[in-house]
């Protein structure tokens, strides 16, 4: 060694290295415990929490995931930059350590309590004094919080609860907590409390615009997707609107690893986003125009792989598993036909006596040259005769084999010209399809074609028939590659090559093409159509229900694996009948008065020009919403313009005893207009929601599309909207119009939180909640197949409590006050919409409106159903703490499954812990850990015996063997303590459509494809074609392309004035890198690694035009509100588009806005508001039937535009 | 031959997702304290970009690393005399502005603000002065091309490009970024060690970890200047310099360093390399073009009986030799030649190697629309968005041959696996691609498995550290067992 290089020292003098303890001491710790983060990131990562000196010091990922099947990369480690920052929160200055209450309220409360011995009286005296009520409402969000003690705040909450029930009815008490899967016991706490009370629970998945409406439309499934490990099995990955690095951080490696195993990966994004870095090709598609790309892809796939080359696997798949071969009725007018509904079996003489014949469908049998009625449709599902709900290619009447004809091209009687809509150009196209003329039972003849033939015509694939078919990919006709260019900005060669690589991969691998899709697509107004594009490509190539194939939609941690037992507890079903579960998009649209700020939806939503009278595809969304409630399509609470307890009493006084009689009484009252739905007059004080509980979510900011309208109409405090609340005045017909919209509908807003986020800052009472390292809970996700525990590394810090304990305390206080106010149980009448996975799926073959005399109001058929629930408020606390007897009596189920579990219930009573009261013994669920174990003990994914029973039950309906799928796992019983020891994969269960045995990665619908179990749709098959009459009116019966609303049509810039150098940009709010929604974004760590703020990303040339330099302050505004932040100028952002990543708090580093009179600027949702898509409101028809978080309009927000300028002066 | 063992590292940049989980794992444990707030022993940079501290790669300014002068190796920050003369003012030393001024927020204002006419907020305040601060810089300021006209376009690796060429790189057809995670390279020829006037920095004999003795450091900061990677930081609270310690307390207990453990992109590999310490100077004196090959040639075959004998005679434990034989780093660096040292022209001989990243194919403008510039299922490496010359600046001392080799192999293996798993590439074509990439099917399988299917144990092959033997030199391990942990600890303070 050279003399100059002597620094490699031998350990000859070890004492010189004793100092190394300096760092060794830091590493040493006292305890490590397993927990995770309940944050709706879908990660569901197992974490080791390190404790030293009784303080949580840091966290590291757990590594002990069991391996999946051979040849699939392991799951370790899981956990991202956000999760690993969580320990900061526990002892941080933003931690809510004590209860807080708004100063203005507590002062008034103390004075009222001095006057009134009864807390309920005290609350009444405050809310009925408009000056007092305004006093604390206008103070909301303006500081002045006071630390309080638990007993005081519990008393205010309980008094408000009792008063609201007595005065207005329990359904004016509302709760919002999102995404149960992230911490399901914590979610269940308030949800259970509210359902035992009779309160209203708001949905989240649809409100967050996480729900892809195309999933229920096509699959009859809320969402079911592959776990991330299955990406590895894909040989072609198309990623759109989903930034894997950013939002699927712990899963992203599977995509990289797949690439190194020969998978091709293509990323679609307007910006060069993080995942584009990974791609073989980045396709810089114009924002929101991805739909056009897939229309052209489908054109090529149909032409090259279905027509010119008929890939046997593709055609066979289409026959077995899609509605392709089903017959569609064509209705003629002046020589041109319109595609109508599927031809119903009962219209044919042969099948006219068939049970539920209106809900069974027909195909053309090639062998026997006649129509046949295949098994598996919804009519078979809900018939008396069991065992025919399956996908065997057999006739439902005689059991004969069916050789389905996918196209009538070769067996046609004739051709017919069909009118198709080109929404981009606003015109129609006429193309011929092959048809048959079929004789009906009534002697008339009907012209039919197949769904597949309609698809060929719609996509413009020329098969030698007449009409406006393209002759080449270069023709500018819908939906050729050349046509797509003007929307996507991407060349036709790229589409053609993509489609060929896609088709060839699927052909070679039997369907291993995967589309990873997410919020970047799902937040557009026409997201359902943008999803149906790629879904069609998947179905055409047999990719759904295949490992390595299918639609991987990841937006929101919606998958609550042990759903059966959990939902019984969460929604109080162990004690009571119908729950009050409300779709939040409708609720907020109506109650925040956002409907008042827009005109008819056809201003921005293109629909076919020719519309029948009374078409649903015209008018104002608010009126459609009323129609949807009236017809039982959607729920709405508050229900009536009258207290439900009074309605129940009046029904009883009128002699109604049974649910049926009460229903008939209410139907009569509604028909005679003696009773009204609240939704018909949402601005009348009698119809306002009054008391709002928020927990585990940032309901007033992160998820509040139309945040400024929340501030204005819910809270009655400052806001920055400059739009006019009179815009709707001339276009609404049904809703009652009030000249002045109410401000401050909510009497009291209560927030449970561990941090002072925007929702906490604007609430009246803030309750200190335990963090995820301080409580027992459970977490599951669709990204992987494990159930993880949350565990207390330390007890709840300071005065915080777990959510379960907080709602238990509130229940206790409510029961105490009920001694005086509700000494006896009272009857409450609950209205419920028509429900998916029930016979109500076959309630409404046509859209008939009883209020217009088109049919009779029949509860549960043409309108909501009505049920009576006895509320026992004195025992609310006892009920909360005990697993009720209905679990034992009725068994459990979900997604149409069912099993009995009385023996397991009895076992719990025998082994304890139990609760004894009222002379009976119940399993105890008063402690968080008891709830965890109860859920695991009674769910099919964690108790193998119950999975087995559930399969046995479904076998009867399907008529094919299925229970073998659970045989191997029958003895498995998971416990909370077991999960703390090591992650455990869920078991096969018929509640879910994927299979996981032997380490196989979960992929949805493999259960259906491999076992001939129908999808839970109208036809039992995946739907290309949606024949609901409203879908035909909206022109969305076929997978089509609709243009994105123009800024002028959308009217978010009507009142906004350009001040100085200003640019208009399309405003996008995708998920960000430094936060999960708003959580973590306020931590020092994340703020340091970003720029200390959530910046406004803008293209460098756009920025130059308005003289904005990197890190300059900018003012971003539209009619809805204003944001002031700093600019991140980057070439990575396309021109005309700007991004503020979802979602910053408005509590950190937000200056004032000169454009709004120097008021504090808002958050990202200050610029948004929600628009509901009316065709997503229909119900009582196959998969178009309501279920919470499954069906209904979504809270989309992405089409909006903003004006941006450099901030003239910085003012804090 | 002087055989030494070194714990060495590979970062597979193609897999890096830029999440920074590694940075936080490190920060939580090691630098989350006063005086260390601004330190990021592990950081992740977006490339192109100027990094942290800003433009650290620009040695004309920072004068880090070694240069060859008159056939001799000299610190660019000059000799010890120069350093000692400049200890109170060293212009090559990054100031707080080149790092950033750490900040927090007045969160308590959200709780304590009295009722007013508008909403209270928490304003940012400096963690050093406690005063309100206008945030103008951060440790990851140009993340994901934020401020690309200011930062990405001023990446020192683009210095040789004309303004027009640089602009082209930021047009949509070529636009690209990738991530570059960085820790201390635990170099074989560490300039920080050589520069330390106090002799406080040393490279551990048993594993090559470079440490700053916190009792001997006098805060001269010569190491800060001398490290061309700017991975030594000065703690303003204790008055001593600190740096990445490769989590030796974790390694000593058989656990991967925190940043490795937490790497959720699964891009990191760690294992022992045996090298010939006699050749350090000779290798460091190689011409730029030959540096990589020379560096690689120092790494010895752990299966070679002669190497094993020499290692044993140097006191390398048998279990460490066995560990070296299983080292994934050895495979990537020496056998497969896919992992390359960063900026080897700094001549510190890093022991952290990078597999260069693939990138998407370039686009072409055709009229109003964009289309792709390559028609293959997988594109040619020269049609990738990241220019070869740029990668060569980072990983080839300006020469692209080694980078080209590593990329070509990655692409060939993808085609090979495509042929095996899909079959739309003909086997003979895939085989030919492998041959052209200097790869066999067996090697392709091995590389693919270690890249895609690797388990924790396969990524991190940690040698047994035999702490009992190390402690035995000071005290009876039995006594240590009985007594360790007793005593009262004080927080580190300036002057202690």
Coordinates of C-alpha atoms in Angstrom, one line a residue, chain A residues 560-570 573 887 891-895 897-899 935 938-943 946-947 950 988-992:
Chain A
X560 CA -63.3 -4.7 3.4
X561 CA -62.5 -8.4 3.4
X562 CA -64.5 -9.7 6.4
X563 CA -67.6 -7.9 5.3
X564 CA -70.4 -10.1 6.5
X565 CA -69.7 -9.8 10.2
X566 CA -68.3 -6.4 10.0
X567 CA -71.3 -4.9 8.3
X568 CA -73.7 -6.5 10.8
X569 CA -71.8 -4.7 13.6
X570 CA -71.1 -1.4 11.7
X573 CA -77.9 -5.0 11.9
X887 CA -76.8 -12.4 14.0
X891 CA -77.2 -15.6 9.9
X892 CA -74.8 -13.4 7.9
X893 CA -74.0 -12.6 4.3
X894 CA -73.0 -10.0 1.8
X895 CA -73.0 -9.6 -2.0
X897 CA -74.3 -14.7 -0.1
X898 CA -75.6 -16.2 3.2
X899 CA -74.7 -18.6 6.0
X935 CA -65.4 -9.8 13.2
X938 CA -67.8 -14.7 12.1
X939 CA -66.6 -13.8 8.6
X940 CA -66.1 -16.2 5.8
X941 CA -62.6 -15.0 4.8
X942 CA -61.3 -15.6 8.3
X943 CA -63.4 -18.6 9.4
X946 CA -68.2 -20.2 7.3
X947 CA -66.7 -19.9 3.9
X950 CA -71.4 -19.8 2.3
X988 CA -61.6 -18.2 -0.6
X989 CA -65.1 -16.9 -0.1
X990 CA -68.0 -16.6 -2.5
X991 CA -68.4 -13.0 -1.3
X992 CA -65.4 -12.2 -3.5

